[in-house]
Coordinates of C-alpha atoms and ligand atoms in Angstrom, one line a residue:
X1 CA -0.2 -0.2 -0.1
X2 CA 0.9 3.7 0.5
X3 CA 1.8 3.8 3.8
X4 CA 5.2 5.3 4.9
X5 CA 7.3 2.9 7.2
X6 CA 9.9 4.7 9.1
X7 CA 13.5 3.1 9.2
X8 CA 15.8 4.6 11.9
X9 CA 19.6 4.1 10.4
X10 CA 22.6 4.7 12.1
X11 CA 26.1 5.1 10.4
X12 CA 29.0 4.0 12.5
X13 CA 32.6 3.6 11.6
X14 CA 36.0 5.7 12.2
X15 CA 36.2 9.4 11.7
X16 CA 37.4 10.0 8.0
X17 CA 35.9 7.2 6.4
X18 CA 33.2 9.2 4.9
X19 CA 30.1 8.7 6.8
X20 CA 28.7 12.5 6.7
X21 CA 29.7 12.5 2.8
X22 CA 27.9 9.2 2.2
X23 CA 24.4 11.0 3.8
X24 CA 25.1 14.2 2.2
X25 CA 25.4 12.3 -1.1
X26 CA 22.3 10.5 -0.2
X27 CA 20.3 13.0 1.0
X28 CA 21.5 16.1 -1.0
X29 CA 23.3 14.7 -3.9
X30 CA 26.1 16.6 -3.3
X31 CA 29.9 15.8 -2.4
X32 CA 32.4 18.4 -0.7
X33 CA 36.3 17.8 -0.7
X34 CA 36.5 19.4 2.9
X35 CA 33.6 17.9 4.9
X36 CA 33.5 19.1 8.6
X37 CA 34.0 16.6 11.2
X38 CA 30.9 15.8 12.8
X39 CA 30.6 16.6 16.6
X40 CA 28.3 14.3 18.6
X41 CA 25.7 13.1 15.9
X42 CA 23.8 14.9 13.1
X43 CA 20.2 13.9 12.1
X44 CA 19.1 13.8 8.4
X45 CA 15.7 12.3 6.9
X46 CA 14.9 11.3 3.3
X47 CA 12.3 8.9 2.0
X48 CA 12.6 6.6 -0.6
X49 CA 10.1 4.7 -2.9
X50 CA 11.0 1.2 -2.6
X51 CA 8.5 -1.1 -4.7
X52 CA 5.0 0.4 -3.8
X53 CA 6.0 1.4 -0.2
X54 CA 7.7 4.4 1.0
X55 CA 10.6 4.4 3.3
X56 CA 11.3 7.2 5.4
X57 CA 14.7 7.2 6.7
X58 CA 15.7 8.9 9.7
X59 CA 19.5 8.9 9.8
X60 CA 21.9 9.2 12.7
X61 CA 25.4 10.2 11.7
X62 CA 27.6 9.6 14.4
X63 CA 31.0 11.2 14.9
X64 CA 33.3 8.0 15.2
X65 CA 35.9 9.2 17.4
X66 CA 36.7 7.1 20.7
X67 CA 35.4 9.7 23.2
X68 CA 31.7 9.5 21.6
X69 CA 31.8 5.5 21.6
X70 CA 29.6 5.6 24.8
X71 CA 27.1 7.3 22.9
X72 CA 26.7 4.8 20.1
X73 CA 24.3 2.6 21.8
X74 CA 21.7 5.2 22.0
X75 CA 21.6 5.4 18.3
X76 CA 22.2 1.4 17.1
X77 CA 19.3 0.3 19.7
X78 CA 16.2 0.3 17.9
X79 CA 17.7 1.1 14.7
X80 CA 16.1 -0.5 11.7
X81 CA 19.5 -0.5 10.1
X82 CA 23.3 0.1 10.8
X83 CA 25.7 0.8 7.9
X84 CA 29.4 0.2 9.2
X85 CA 31.8 2.5 7.1
X86 CA 35.3 1.8 6.4
X87 CA 37.7 3.4 4.0
X88 CA 39.2 1.1 1.6
X89 CA 42.5 2.9 1.6
X90 CA 43.0 2.4 5.3
X91 CA 42.9 -1.0 6.8
X92 CA 42.8 0.3 10.4
X93 CA 39.4 1.4 9.4
X94 CA 38.3 -2.1 8.4
X95 CA 39.9 -3.5 11.6
X96 CA 37.7 -1.0 13.4
X97 CA 34.7 -1.8 11.3
X98 CA 34.7 -5.4 12.3
X99 CA 34.9 -4.0 16.0
X100 CA 31.7 -2.3 15.4
X101 CA 29.9 -5.5 13.7
X102 CA 30.9 -7.4 17.0
X103 CA 29.6 -5.0 19.3
X104 CA 26.3 -4.8 17.5
X105 CA 26.2 -8.6 17.4
X106 CA 26.5 -8.5 20.9
X107 CA 24.9 -5.5 22.2
X108 CA 22.5 -4.5 19.3
X109 CA 18.9 -5.8 18.2
X110 CA 19.4 -9.0 16.4
X111 CA 16.5 -7.8 13.7
X112 CA 18.7 -4.5 12.7
X113 CA 19.8 -4.9 9.1
X114 CA 23.4 -4.6 9.0
X115 CA 25.4 -3.3 6.0
X116 CA 29.3 -2.8 5.6
X117 CA 30.2 0.2 3.1
X118 CA 33.7 0.1 1.9
X119 CA 33.8 3.7 1.2
X120 CA 36.4 5.8 -0.9
X121 CA 36.1 3.1 -3.8
X122 CA 37.2 6.0 -6.2
X123 CA 40.8 5.7 -4.9
X124 CA 41.5 2.4 -6.6
X125 CA 45.3 3.0 -6.6
X126 CA 45.6 3.5 -2.9
X127 CA 43.5 0.2 -2.1
X128 CA 44.5 -1.7 1.2
X129 CA 41.4 -3.9 1.7
X130 CA 40.6 -6.2 -0.6
X131 CA 37.0 -6.7 -1.8
X132 CA 37.3 -10.3 -1.9
X133 CA 38.3 -10.9 1.6
X134 CA 35.6 -8.4 2.7
X135 CA 32.9 -10.5 0.9
X136 CA 33.8 -13.4 2.6
X137 CA 33.9 -11.7 5.9
X138 CA 30.5 -10.1 5.4
X139 CA 29.0 -13.4 4.1
X140 CA 30.1 -15.4 7.2
X141 CA 28.7 -12.7 9.4
X142 CA 25.3 -12.1 7.7
X143 CA 25.9 -8.6 6.5
X144 CA 25.4 -7.1 3.0
X145 CA 28.5 -5.4 1.7
X146 CA 29.0 -2.8 -1.2
X147 CA 32.0 -0.8 -2.2
X148 CA 30.9 3.1 -2.1
X149 CA 32.2 6.3 -3.3
X150 CA 30.5 9.5 -1.8
X151 CA 32.6 11.3 -4.4
X152 CA 31.5 9.7 -7.7
X153 CA 28.2 8.5 -5.9
X154 CA 28.8 4.9 -6.9
X155 CA 26.6 2.5 -4.7
X156 CA 25.5 5.2 -2.6
X157 CA 21.8 5.0 -3.6
X158 CA 22.0 1.5 -3.9
X159 CA 23.2 0.5 -0.4
X160 CA 20.0 2.7 1.1
X161 CA 17.9 1.1 -1.6
X162 CA 19.0 -2.3 -0.6
X163 CA 18.2 -1.4 2.9
X164 CA 14.9 -0.2 2.2
X165 CA 14.0 -3.4 0.4
X166 CA 15.0 -5.5 3.2
X167 CA 13.1 -3.2 5.6
X168 CA 10.0 -3.5 3.3
X169 CA 10.0 -7.3 4.2
X170 CA 10.4 -7.0 7.7
Ligands
GDP1 P1 33.3 11.1 8.6 O1 34.2 11.6 9.4 O2 33.3 9.6 8.5 O3 31.9 11.7 8.4 O4 34.0 11.3 7.1 P2 33.7 12.8 5.9 O5 32.4 12.5 5.5 O6 34.0 14.0 6.9 O7 34.9 12.5 5.1 C1 36.3 12.5 5.7 C2 36.9 13.0 4.2 O8 37.1 11.9 3.3 C3 36.6 14.3 3.5 O9 37.9 15.2 3.1 C4 35.5 13.7 2.5 O10 36.1 14.9 1.6 C5 36.4 12.7 1.9 N1 35.8 11.3 1.3 C6 34.5 11.0 1.7 N2 34.1 10.1 1.0 C7 34.9 9.9 0.2 C8 34.9 9.3 -1.3 O11 34.0 8.2 -1.2 N3 35.8 9.4 -2.2 C9 37.1 10.3 -1.7 N4 38.1 10.4 -2.2 N5 37.2 11.1 -0.4 C10 36.0 11.0 0.2
MG2 MG1 31.3 13.0 10.1

């Protein structure tokens, strides 16, 4: 039907991986080279037509810094979806992403849809994290995985659309 289905979504991951840039790309279709770093968390919303339903994303873009870690459960508890972001050019951010996955598996809601975004996929020449290894890891952990670029827009709408699809099936 034509009902609006609300989907609380949280972005998690190291500072600098491109969480705010992914949101800006998805919500406003824009990209800035010098995105200001997020303090605490920022809120955005955007509706998306998925099949014959309307999904209204209520997006919490978190800061990522360790000093804000204790706030994270406020955002991921009760979330329809969590997008865990790492930077394909920085393997430390992938290690951190796996820690987020573990934390959500242990403390989060089992029904939260989890997506892994390997961002900055436009910077292939600086790649440190292999897509194949990540795909295997994602399958083993029941996440879906896409490499994205907030800069070129590759897979950005797709990852939100995929989440919207899964959410309409819940
Ligand atoms: P956040 O701390 O995770 O929110 O990351 P930001 O969105 O603030 O992005 C950090 C830096 O990475 C900024 O300078 C962005 O312009 C840049 N950035 C974000 N996404 C991409 C991307 O897909 N490709 C490239 N080349 N740079 C990106
Ligand atoms: Mg940010």
